[in-house]
Amino acid sequence: MRYLLDKFYNKIIIKGTLVGLSAIHIGTGQEGYSPQDVDNGIIRNGITGEPFIPGSSLKGMLRTYCESLLPSIDRKYENCCIVTENPCLEKRDDKARYTEDKDKIVEQTVRQIKDKFKDNPKRLGEVLYDNVCPICRVFGSQAMASKIQINDAPIKGKYIIEKRYGVAIDRDSGTAAFTKNYNFECISAGAEFDFCMTINNIEDDYKEVVEICLNYLKSGEVKIGGRKSIGLGAIQLKNVECYQITKENLRQYAREGLKDEMRDEACLKS
Ligand SMILES: [Zn+2]
């Protein structure tokens, strides 16, 4: 079974609340943290000025978790790539890959496949899909749109922004460089964010990938943003609601939007 994104097969929507178990620092720009900057602000919505957790940070964190875990879970994930290091469309026996830009090699491979099937777009989609690993099929790659989308998670209710102070470490001596103290903003523990993840056309075979991601988010072990090493960034997904849209209720969903009767907490069990 292979579901491309050219027509509707199914849609799963997962909503919930991300709760900050510790303070969270997601910096501007690099979504991380740089001791070089004196004042490390947190990322905020450009219009409202409210802090949020970028969907891209959440998705990247889940992908990394899957890349490290799935190959040890089942043989079908054995060939999963680590997309930043050896993307699966890279020609593995090509010596050029050690010297050339990896993105260019992937681009070349994609172009070759595209040239070969340029008169048959449906087949082209299928061949590309078959040539990428299960994680790229679910999370997307340069050649393939993602089945998973995670919205930016806006903060809701009351929250506190605190300023923390740190001591920069001198890289050469490994000791505190007392002249280089810095401070950074973070959102105090207990903040709540609206979480919404949409999964389009997931095959039964890969529902467990989503289930594993969801359980990870619910576990309380997830950390996001900067300064994780001192305990910042712990988040936990709570009040989870799963909805499933199938061909049977697609008309209602299209006309009326998400309804309570579309709730299906077992939709990830294949
Ligand atoms: Zn891959």
mmCIF file with all atom_site columns, N, CA, C and O and ligand atoms in Angstrom, residues 63 67 79-83 86-89 92 131-137 140-141, ligand 1:
data_model
loop_
_atom_site.group_PDB
_atom_site.id
_atom_site.type_symbol
_atom_site.label_atom_id
_atom_site.label_alt_id
_atom_site.label_comp_id
_atom_site.label_asym_id
_atom_site.label_entity_id
_atom_site.label_seq_id
_atom_site.pdbx_PDB_ins_code
_atom_site.Cartn_x
_atom_site.Cartn_y
_atom_site.Cartn_z
_atom_site.occupancy
_atom_site.B_iso_or_equiv
_atom_site.pdbx_formal_charge
_atom_site.auth_seq_id
_atom_site.auth_comp_id
_atom_site.auth_asym_id
_atom_site.auth_atom_id
_atom_site.pdbx_PDB_model_num
ATOM   1  N  N  . ARG A 1 63  ? 11.434 14.033 14.322 1.00 0.00 ? 63  ARG A N  1
ATOM   2  C  CA . ARG A 1 63  ? 12.147 13.314 13.267 1.00 0.00 ? 63  ARG A CA 1
ATOM   3  C  C  . ARG A 1 63  ? 13.464 12.736 13.792 1.00 0.00 ? 63  ARG A C  1
ATOM   4  O  O  . ARG A 1 63  ? 13.787 11.569 13.557 1.00 0.00 ? 63  ARG A O  1
ATOM   5  N  N  . GLU A 1 67  ? 14.608 8.922  13.839 1.00 0.00 ? 67  GLU A N  1
ATOM   6  C  CA . GLU A 1 67  ? 15.827 8.470  13.161 1.00 0.00 ? 67  GLU A CA 1
ATOM   7  C  C  . GLU A 1 67  ? 16.709 7.651  14.108 1.00 0.00 ? 67  GLU A C  1
ATOM   8  O  O  . GLU A 1 67  ? 17.360 6.696  13.700 1.00 0.00 ? 67  GLU A O  1
ATOM   9  N  N  . ASN A 1 79  ? 16.860 0.713  6.829  1.00 0.00 ? 79  ASN A N  1
ATOM   10 C  CA . ASN A 1 79  ? 17.546 1.586  5.864  1.00 0.00 ? 79  ASN A CA 1
ATOM   11 C  C  . ASN A 1 79  ? 17.175 3.056  6.026  1.00 0.00 ? 79  ASN A C  1
ATOM   12 O  O  . ASN A 1 79  ? 17.386 3.858  5.133  1.00 0.00 ? 79  ASN A O  1
ATOM   13 N  N  . CYS A 1 80  ? 16.597 3.403  7.193  1.00 0.00 ? 80  CYS A N  1
ATOM   14 C  CA . CYS A 1 80  ? 16.204 4.807  7.379  1.00 0.00 ? 80  CYS A CA 1
ATOM   15 C  C  . CYS A 1 80  ? 17.426 5.708  7.397  1.00 0.00 ? 80  CYS A C  1
ATOM   16 O  O  . CYS A 1 80  ? 18.442 5.377  7.992  1.00 0.00 ? 80  CYS A O  1
ATOM   17 N  N  . CYS A 1 81  ? 17.284 6.848  6.755  1.00 0.00 ? 81  CYS A N  1
ATOM   18 C  CA . CYS A 1 81  ? 18.436 7.740  6.667  1.00 0.00 ? 81  CYS A CA 1
ATOM   19 C  C  . CYS A 1 81  ? 18.413 8.758  7.798  1.00 0.00 ? 81  CYS A C  1
ATOM   20 O  O  . CYS A 1 81  ? 17.385 9.003  8.412  1.00 0.00 ? 81  CYS A O  1
ATOM   21 N  N  . ILE A 1 82  ? 19.571 9.320  8.054  1.00 0.00 ? 82  ILE A N  1
ATOM   22 C  CA . ILE A 1 82  ? 19.627 10.514 8.901  1.00 0.00 ? 82  ILE A CA 1
ATOM   23 C  C  . ILE A 1 82  ? 19.737 11.652 7.905  1.00 0.00 ? 82  ILE A C  1
ATOM   24 O  O  . ILE A 1 82  ? 20.751 11.824 7.241  1.00 0.00 ? 82  ILE A O  1
ATOM   25 N  N  . VAL A 1 83  ? 18.656 12.378 7.765  1.00 0.00 ? 83  VAL A N  1
ATOM   26 C  CA . VAL A 1 83  ? 18.489 13.220 6.583  1.00 0.00 ? 83  VAL A CA 1
ATOM   27 C  C  . VAL A 1 83  ? 19.543 14.318 6.485  1.00 0.00 ? 83  VAL A C  1
ATOM   28 O  O  . VAL A 1 83  ? 19.924 14.722 5.396  1.00 0.00 ? 83  VAL A O  1
ATOM   29 N  N  . ASN A 1 86  ? 23.107 11.628 5.705  1.00 0.00 ? 86  ASN A N  1
ATOM   30 C  CA . ASN A 1 86  ? 23.129 10.801 4.492  1.00 0.00 ? 86  ASN A CA 1
ATOM   31 C  C  . ASN A 1 86  ? 21.731 10.572 3.940  1.00 0.00 ? 86  ASN A C  1
ATOM   32 O  O  . ASN A 1 86  ? 21.166 9.509  4.066  1.00 0.00 ? 86  ASN A O  1
ATOM   33 N  N  . PRO A 1 87  ? 21.151 11.623 3.365  1.00 0.00 ? 87  PRO A N  1
ATOM   34 C  CA . PRO A 1 87  ? 19.782 11.500 2.850  1.00 0.00 ? 87  PRO A CA 1
ATOM   35 C  C  . PRO A 1 87  ? 19.654 10.321 1.899  1.00 0.00 ? 87  PRO A C  1
ATOM   36 O  O  . PRO A 1 87  ? 20.596 9.991  1.176  1.00 0.00 ? 87  PRO A O  1
ATOM   37 N  N  . CYS A 1 88  ? 18.493 9.658  1.926  1.00 0.00 ? 88  CYS A N  1
ATOM   38 C  CA . CYS A 1 88  ? 18.421 8.353  1.271  1.00 0.00 ? 88  CYS A CA 1
ATOM   39 C  C  . CYS A 1 88  ? 18.456 8.415  -0.243 1.00 0.00 ? 88  CYS A C  1
ATOM   40 O  O  . CYS A 1 88  ? 18.657 7.395  -0.881 1.00 0.00 ? 88  CYS A O  1
ATOM   41 N  N  . LEU A 1 89  ? 18.315 9.580  -0.836 1.00 0.00 ? 89  LEU A N  1
ATOM   42 C  CA . LEU A 1 89  ? 18.426 9.616  -2.298 1.00 0.00 ? 89  LEU A CA 1
ATOM   43 C  C  . LEU A 1 89  ? 19.861 9.847  -2.760 1.00 0.00 ? 89  LEU A C  1
ATOM   44 O  O  . LEU A 1 89  ? 20.152 9.875  -3.936 1.00 0.00 ? 89  LEU A O  1
ATOM   45 N  N  . ARG A 1 92  ? 24.873 6.148  -2.706 1.00 0.00 ? 92  ARG A N  1
ATOM   46 C  CA . ARG A 1 92  ? 25.767 5.742  -1.636 1.00 0.00 ? 92  ARG A CA 1
ATOM   47 C  C  . ARG A 1 92  ? 27.148 5.272  -2.099 1.00 0.00 ? 92  ARG A C  1
ATOM   48 O  O  . ARG A 1 92  ? 28.110 5.364  -1.377 1.00 0.00 ? 92  ARG A O  1
ATOM   49 N  N  . ASN A 1 131 ? 11.749 5.190  -3.597 1.00 0.00 ? 131 ASN A N  1
ATOM   50 C  CA . ASN A 1 131 ? 13.196 5.344  -3.440 1.00 0.00 ? 131 ASN A CA 1
ATOM   51 C  C  . ASN A 1 131 ? 13.615 6.046  -2.158 1.00 0.00 ? 131 ASN A C  1
ATOM   52 O  O  . ASN A 1 131 ? 14.799 6.215  -1.913 1.00 0.00 ? 131 ASN A O  1
ATOM   53 N  N  . VAL A 1 132 ? 12.656 6.522  -1.390 1.00 0.00 ? 132 VAL A N  1
ATOM   54 C  CA . VAL A 1 132 ? 13.047 7.146  -0.117 1.00 0.00 ? 132 VAL A CA 1
ATOM   55 C  C  . VAL A 1 132 ? 12.700 6.209  1.034  1.00 0.00 ? 132 VAL A C  1
ATOM   56 O  O  . VAL A 1 132 ? 11.900 5.282  0.888  1.00 0.00 ? 132 VAL A O  1
ATOM   57 N  N  . CYS A 1 133 ? 13.309 6.449  2.173  1.00 0.00 ? 133 CYS A N  1
ATOM   58 C  CA . CYS A 1 133 ? 13.136 5.563  3.323  1.00 0.00 ? 133 CYS A CA 1
ATOM   59 C  C  . CYS A 1 133 ? 11.807 5.871  4.044  1.00 0.00 ? 133 CYS A C  1
ATOM   60 O  O  . CYS A 1 133 ? 11.195 6.917  3.807  1.00 0.00 ? 133 CYS A O  1
ATOM   61 N  N  . PRO A 1 134 ? 11.342 4.975  4.913  1.00 0.00 ? 134 PRO A N  1
ATOM   62 C  CA . PRO A 1 134 ? 10.067 5.200  5.604  1.00 0.00 ? 134 PRO A CA 1
ATOM   63 C  C  . PRO A 1 134 ? 9.992  6.541  6.353  1.00 0.00 ? 134 PRO A C  1
ATOM   64 O  O  . PRO A 1 134 ? 8.936  7.178  6.367  1.00 0.00 ? 134 PRO A O  1
ATOM   65 N  N  . ILE A 1 135 ? 11.095 6.969  6.952  1.00 0.00 ? 135 ILE A N  1
ATOM   66 C  CA . ILE A 1 135 ? 11.041 8.238  7.697  1.00 0.00 ? 135 ILE A CA 1
ATOM   67 C  C  . ILE A 1 135 ? 10.839 9.417  6.743  1.00 0.00 ? 135 ILE A C  1
ATOM   68 O  O  . ILE A 1 135 ? 10.065 10.326 7.020  1.00 0.00 ? 135 ILE A O  1
ATOM   69 N  N  . CYS A 1 136 ? 11.511 9.371  5.588  1.00 0.00 ? 136 CYS A N  1
ATOM   70 C  CA . CYS A 1 136 ? 11.304 10.427 4.592  1.00 0.00 ? 136 CYS A CA 1
ATOM   71 C  C  . CYS A 1 136 ? 9.879  10.371 4.023  1.00 0.00 ? 136 CYS A C  1
ATOM   72 O  O  . CYS A 1 136 ? 9.310  11.400 3.692  1.00 0.00 ? 136 CYS A O  1
ATOM   73 N  N  . ARG A 1 137 ? 9.316  9.164  3.909  1.00 0.00 ? 137 ARG A N  1
ATOM   74 C  CA . ARG A 1 137 ? 7.934  9.064  3.424  1.00 0.00 ? 137 ARG A CA 1
ATOM   75 C  C  . ARG A 1 137 ? 6.975  9.763  4.370  1.00 0.00 ? 137 ARG A C  1
ATOM   76 O  O  . ARG A 1 137 ? 6.009  10.383 3.952  1.00 0.00 ? 137 ARG A O  1
ATOM   77 N  N  . GLY A 1 140 ? 8.829  13.657 5.042  1.00 0.00 ? 140 GLY A N  1
ATOM   78 C  CA . GLY A 1 140 ? 9.189  14.422 3.866  1.00 0.00 ? 140 GLY A CA 1
ATOM   79 C  C  . GLY A 1 140 ? 10.688 14.513 3.674  1.00 0.00 ? 140 GLY A C  1
ATOM   80 O  O  . GLY A 1 140 ? 11.480 14.160 4.553  1.00 0.00 ? 140 GLY A O  1
ATOM   81 N  N  . SER A 1 141 ? 11.080 14.942 2.478  1.00 0.00 ? 141 SER A N  1
ATOM   82 C  CA . SER A 1 141 ? 12.493 15.155 2.165  1.00 0.00 ? 141 SER A CA 1
ATOM   83 C  C  . SER A 1 141 ? 12.533 16.200 1.058  1.00 0.00 ? 141 SER A C  1
ATOM   84 O  O  . SER A 1 141 ? 11.504 16.747 0.693  1.00 0.00 ? 141 SER A O  1
HETATM 85 ZN ZN . ZN  B 2 .   ? 15.295 9.015  4.080  1.00 0.00 ? 1   ZN  B ZN 1
#
